[in-house]
Amino acid sequence: MGQTPETSSRRLPTIPPLDPYRVSLIEQEGLSVRQLDPLGVEIYGADVRTRLPEPLIEALEAEMANRGFIVFKHQTDLSADELVTASKWWGAREIHSTHGIHPATPGRNRHIFRCSNDQRHGILGVGPQWHNDGSFEAATFSHSAYYMARAPEQGGGTHFAHQGAAFDALPKQKQAFWQRLVSVNSASSVTHPVVHTHPVSGRKSVWLHLGMTGAVLERLPEDGLSIDELQKAPATADQFRLLNEDDMKALFNDYNDLMNDSFSQGYGIRYHYDTGDLLFIDNWALAHRASPEAHLPAEQQGLRIMDRVTIKARQDLAPHFGLPQYINIAGPHPFNSDGVWQAGGVGFRWKDDIPMQN
């Protein structure tokens, strides 16, 4: 089959292999690694109750930025404090907690968000659509920890998609368009670029929350200015337009398709947990969603208990074009075009027949 102009303008998505020097640092500590296909890394032989040496922590943080996530295998029976302490190895080395506390949370630890498929053991129905944790914050969480305290007998994992490789997979025309977009969170009014440059890997990476976005702004193109020049140049209100309902539906469906296509195009993975897995993601590099099986009742799937911890970022995920970090979505918009401007906890409903709880 011949290529269309759109498909021929795409770059093949790429995820770098493990760096040999960083592998040597890991192995010097008596640990072993397994590179997953096409992304992610499993680490064997560690005990996260003991802090790793700083050079190794830095190496693993770089691998998360490049390959999306790492998994410390066989970390059974971690206490709440042990989980929180290990989570402080990354990002700004502080926990950033914004959630409620389920009664079954160990020690009622305020930094642990306990999820389950049985309401007696945790919060139900979390994360069914592609998202990044903490998108309602200016300094969106740099990393998240997912500790599988109890894996269900019949599976129930997490889907991950690499957002740098996803950008590479976009046609050039959409790359240019998406780089001119800024989202506005429907709950907090915070703004984020739809394409940002990852602070560690340096890769252009897509970013859009499918469950809490109330508006998207487009910076209109200008003759003679490259996208990099546009992003750095402050603009007036009349140089933006609000995406209308049809534009929003097209964008959200394109983004959802891009994430779904990750499995067939080599930048996504369906990860299945074992009890005791401690998985850390780079939340600026990786979108995720719970697998459909994760939400099946415990009577059907087996009991699933996962503890999440979120880590403070070193910097804000700031918008381009001189836009402020917050634009009050509960008030009138300051732009000269009509379009979607919707406040509320769920945001713009781009599809009516899917659950939203992120």
XYZ file of C-alpha atoms in Angstrom:
358
model
C 0.000 0.000 0.000
C 1.406 3.408 -0.945
C 1.878 6.198 1.551
C -0.421 9.192 1.657
C 1.100 12.676 1.959
C 0.032 12.704 5.616
C 1.599 9.376 6.576
C 4.785 10.024 4.617
C 5.328 13.250 6.607
C 5.536 11.361 9.912
C 8.696 10.305 11.703
C 8.778 6.829 13.144
C 8.312 7.053 16.927
C 11.469 6.187 18.797
C 12.198 5.222 22.393
C 15.897 5.058 23.257
C 17.356 1.842 24.629
C 18.857 1.653 28.102
C 22.023 3.686 28.354
C 25.036 1.342 28.849
C 26.735 3.643 31.357
C 23.600 3.855 33.479
C 23.191 0.085 33.259
C 26.729 -0.284 34.625
C 25.847 1.947 37.595
C 22.846 -0.250 38.322
C 24.838 -3.464 38.069
C 27.621 -2.102 40.296
C 25.048 -2.048 43.098
C 24.329 -5.743 42.594
C 21.050 -5.112 40.785
C 19.911 -6.422 37.421
C 17.703 -4.788 34.811
C 15.306 -5.961 32.150
C 14.470 -3.624 29.286
C 10.801 -3.977 28.413
C 9.505 -3.701 24.857
C 8.929 -1.010 23.693
C 9.271 1.079 26.882
C 9.853 0.725 30.589
C 12.496 -0.990 32.720
C 12.215 -3.666 35.416
C 14.807 -3.717 38.220
C 15.580 -6.843 40.223
C 17.456 -7.281 43.484
C 16.700 -3.901 45.068
C 15.190 -3.247 48.487
C 13.717 0.245 48.419
C 13.677 0.327 52.214
C 17.375 1.215 51.828
C 18.147 4.425 49.979
C 20.019 3.978 46.728
C 23.243 5.941 46.081
C 22.652 9.383 44.603
C 24.374 8.676 41.239
C 22.095 5.670 40.778
C 18.987 7.682 41.643
C 19.992 10.281 39.033
C 20.601 7.548 36.469
C 17.213 5.972 37.093
C 15.494 9.351 36.876
C 17.100 9.860 33.459
C 15.909 6.407 32.356
C 12.372 7.324 33.442
C 12.554 10.480 31.326
C 13.685 8.477 28.304
C 11.845 5.169 28.701
C 8.817 6.345 30.703
C 8.858 4.168 33.819
C 10.858 1.857 36.050
C 9.559 -1.032 38.190
C 11.247 -2.277 41.335
C 10.197 -5.914 41.489
C 9.467 -7.929 44.663
C 8.901 -5.046 47.093
C 6.311 -6.896 49.168
C 4.765 -5.578 52.371
C 6.073 -2.028 52.128
C 4.749 0.153 54.917
C 3.144 3.493 54.143
C 6.186 5.378 55.423
C 8.575 3.202 53.412
C 6.611 3.840 50.220
C 6.526 7.593 50.815
C 10.244 7.745 51.642
C 11.234 5.921 48.430
C 8.990 8.269 46.438
C 11.050 11.242 47.642
C 14.010 10.119 45.534
C 12.638 11.871 42.426
C 11.702 15.323 41.145
C 11.893 18.044 43.799
C 12.360 15.340 46.479
C 9.054 16.275 48.106
C 5.611 14.682 48.091
C 2.779 16.710 46.525
C -0.558 15.337 47.724
C -3.932 16.660 46.553
C -6.327 13.760 47.201
C -8.774 12.501 49.777
C -7.886 9.691 52.177
C -9.790 6.416 52.018
C -10.530 4.832 55.417
C -8.544 1.710 54.433
C -5.375 3.726 53.723
C -2.518 2.332 55.844
C -2.070 4.538 58.885
C -4.428 7.070 57.272
C -1.256 8.392 55.635
C -2.238 11.600 53.843
C 0.294 11.033 51.054
C -1.216 7.727 49.897
C -4.147 7.558 47.497
C -5.511 4.038 47.760
C -7.348 2.632 44.723
C -9.216 -0.654 44.545
C -11.985 -2.555 42.789
C -13.682 -3.053 46.171
C -14.935 0.087 47.901
C -14.108 -1.373 51.294
C -10.421 -1.307 50.348
C -10.020 1.836 48.219
C -11.443 4.373 45.767
C -13.329 2.832 42.849
C -13.112 3.633 39.136
C -9.982 5.790 39.062
C -8.299 6.791 35.790
C -10.303 5.173 32.955
C -9.175 7.685 30.280
C -5.711 8.760 29.148
C -4.338 11.417 31.481
C -1.370 12.711 33.466
C -1.631 12.945 37.223
C -2.154 16.385 38.754
C -2.965 18.284 35.571
C -4.944 20.755 37.717
C -1.628 21.993 39.203
C 0.776 24.525 37.706
C 3.730 22.376 38.793
C 2.145 19.152 37.572
C 3.571 16.186 39.485
C 6.968 15.261 38.087
C 6.615 11.583 39.004
C 4.027 9.201 40.388
C 4.464 5.951 42.290
C 2.087 3.011 41.829
C 2.538 0.298 44.439
C 0.608 -2.909 43.817
C -0.128 -3.990 47.372
C -2.333 -6.765 46.013
C -2.531 -7.800 42.382
C -5.785 -9.429 41.229
C -5.619 -13.025 40.085
C -7.093 -12.246 36.664
C -4.944 -9.232 35.734
C -5.831 -5.550 35.857
C -2.847 -3.432 34.945
C -2.098 0.018 33.572
C -1.698 1.223 29.993
C 1.211 3.594 29.322
C 1.968 5.716 26.230
C 5.207 7.630 25.635
C 4.300 11.229 24.838
C 7.590 12.157 23.189
C 7.316 9.276 20.748
C 3.638 10.166 20.280
C 4.640 13.643 19.115
C 7.035 12.049 16.626
C 4.164 9.938 15.288
C 2.036 12.994 14.453
C 1.949 14.266 10.863
C 3.978 17.457 10.432
C 0.877 19.582 9.945
C -0.603 18.434 13.254
C 2.739 18.868 14.988
C 2.722 22.518 13.926
C -0.930 23.023 14.938
C -0.639 21.314 18.320
C 2.454 23.350 19.194
C 0.280 26.472 18.954
C -2.271 25.151 21.486
C -2.667 25.775 25.219
C -5.238 23.985 27.395
C -7.171 25.501 30.308
C -8.095 23.178 33.163
C -11.830 23.180 33.834
C -11.463 22.833 37.613
C -8.447 24.978 38.534
C -8.062 27.377 35.547
C -4.400 26.401 35.177
C -2.944 26.544 31.664
C -0.560 24.032 30.071
C 0.956 23.714 26.586
C -0.443 20.886 24.470
C 3.180 20.287 23.381
C 6.057 20.959 25.782
C 9.778 20.228 25.805
C 10.626 17.672 28.475
C 13.112 19.210 30.961
C 15.303 16.066 31.195
C 15.063 14.303 27.827
C 14.696 17.488 25.764
C 12.002 15.812 23.643
C 8.919 17.606 22.403
C 6.046 15.787 24.089
C 2.266 15.974 23.773
C 0.143 16.731 26.835
C -3.655 16.893 27.171
C -6.028 15.847 29.938
C -9.081 14.182 28.399
C -11.191 14.515 31.536
C -10.565 17.998 32.987
C -10.018 20.393 30.073
C -12.515 23.215 29.724
C -10.959 25.197 26.870
C -8.115 25.140 24.356
C -6.533 28.280 22.901
C -4.804 28.476 19.543
C -2.073 31.029 18.982
C -2.708 32.143 15.420
C 0.247 31.712 13.043
C 2.205 34.721 11.778
C 4.090 34.922 8.508
C 7.831 34.853 9.005
C 7.767 33.484 12.574
C 8.758 29.918 13.356
C 6.908 27.952 16.024
C 9.817 28.474 18.443
C 9.701 32.224 17.845
C 5.916 32.253 18.296
C 6.173 30.367 21.585
C 8.659 32.850 23.023
C 6.879 35.999 21.837
C 4.171 37.522 24.074
C 0.881 37.969 22.237
C -2.251 40.049 22.645
C -5.733 38.597 23.138
C -6.680 39.128 19.493
C -3.820 36.825 18.413
C -5.597 33.841 19.949
C -8.796 31.996 19.176
C -10.821 29.585 21.274
C -11.371 26.192 19.721
C -15.051 25.618 19.033
C -16.960 22.432 19.814
C -16.108 20.713 16.545
C -12.422 21.658 16.898
C -12.359 20.361 20.476
C -13.966 17.054 19.571
C -11.518 16.601 16.705
C -8.521 17.405 18.926
C -9.610 15.152 21.791
C -10.449 12.266 19.501
C -7.134 12.693 17.663
C -5.295 12.674 20.986
C -7.193 9.636 22.221
C -6.489 7.839 18.931
C -2.814 8.803 19.163
C -2.599 7.230 22.627
C -4.577 4.155 21.564
C -2.352 3.728 18.514
C 0.680 3.543 20.820
C 0.257 -0.222 21.225
C 0.431 -0.966 17.514
C 2.942 1.767 16.652
C 5.630 0.950 19.194
C 5.279 3.600 21.898
C 2.746 2.034 24.281
C 2.604 -0.922 26.655
C -0.049 -2.745 28.657
C 1.749 -3.432 31.919
C 0.528 -6.263 34.155
C 1.542 -6.111 37.810
C 2.654 -8.681 40.313
C 1.970 -8.170 43.995
C 4.863 -6.131 45.388
C 5.624 -4.206 42.190
C 6.655 -0.607 42.855
C 6.377 1.307 39.580
C 7.530 4.911 39.155
C 6.578 6.952 36.092
C 7.912 10.206 34.708
C 4.585 12.034 34.664
C 5.838 14.623 32.147
C 6.864 11.911 29.678
C 4.123 9.321 29.994
C 0.330 9.309 29.723
C -1.528 6.466 31.394
C -4.922 4.965 32.073
C -6.211 2.037 34.087
C -6.910 -1.036 32.002
C -10.628 -1.884 31.703
C -10.001 -5.070 33.696
C -8.741 -3.009 36.640
C -12.278 -1.800 37.298
C -14.003 -5.185 37.202
C -15.523 -6.216 40.551
C -13.312 -8.108 42.977
C -15.735 -11.025 42.847
C -15.015 -11.366 39.136
C -11.388 -10.245 38.868
C -9.906 -10.836 42.278
C -9.134 -8.106 44.787
C -6.920 -5.278 43.487
C -5.281 -2.776 45.843
C -2.954 -0.072 44.496
C -1.370 2.805 46.424
C -0.415 5.967 44.540
C 2.027 8.648 45.696
C 2.660 11.857 43.724
C 5.909 13.831 43.700
C 6.441 17.577 43.470
C 7.955 18.943 40.262
C 10.997 21.208 40.193
C 9.202 23.693 37.924
C 5.814 24.694 36.559
C 4.540 23.230 33.300
C 4.180 26.752 31.972
C 2.272 27.831 28.861
C 3.902 29.454 25.859
C 3.143 32.766 24.100
C 3.367 34.917 27.237
C 0.078 33.508 28.541
C -0.426 33.545 32.314
C -0.274 30.303 34.285
C -3.950 30.765 35.257
C -6.890 32.162 33.281
C -10.114 32.232 35.311
C -12.371 29.804 33.461
C -15.233 30.519 35.855
C -15.427 34.072 34.523
C -15.798 35.557 31.021
C -12.969 34.716 28.669
C -10.712 37.567 27.489
C -10.483 36.515 23.842
C -12.176 37.909 20.753
C -13.522 34.641 19.362
C -16.400 32.412 20.322
C -15.622 28.868 21.396
C -15.762 26.354 24.228
C -15.180 27.927 27.652
C -16.476 25.442 30.203
C -15.818 25.358 33.943
C -16.472 22.341 36.166
C -14.836 19.208 37.489
C -15.282 17.141 34.321
C -14.671 19.718 31.605
C -15.591 19.480 27.955
C -17.398 16.243 27.155
C -15.812 15.195 23.896
C -17.580 11.846 24.025
C -20.803 11.090 25.889
C -20.540 7.331 26.351
C -17.289 7.007 28.331
C -16.728 7.292 32.090
C -14.613 10.161 33.410
C -12.880 9.904 36.775
C -9.276 10.999 36.759
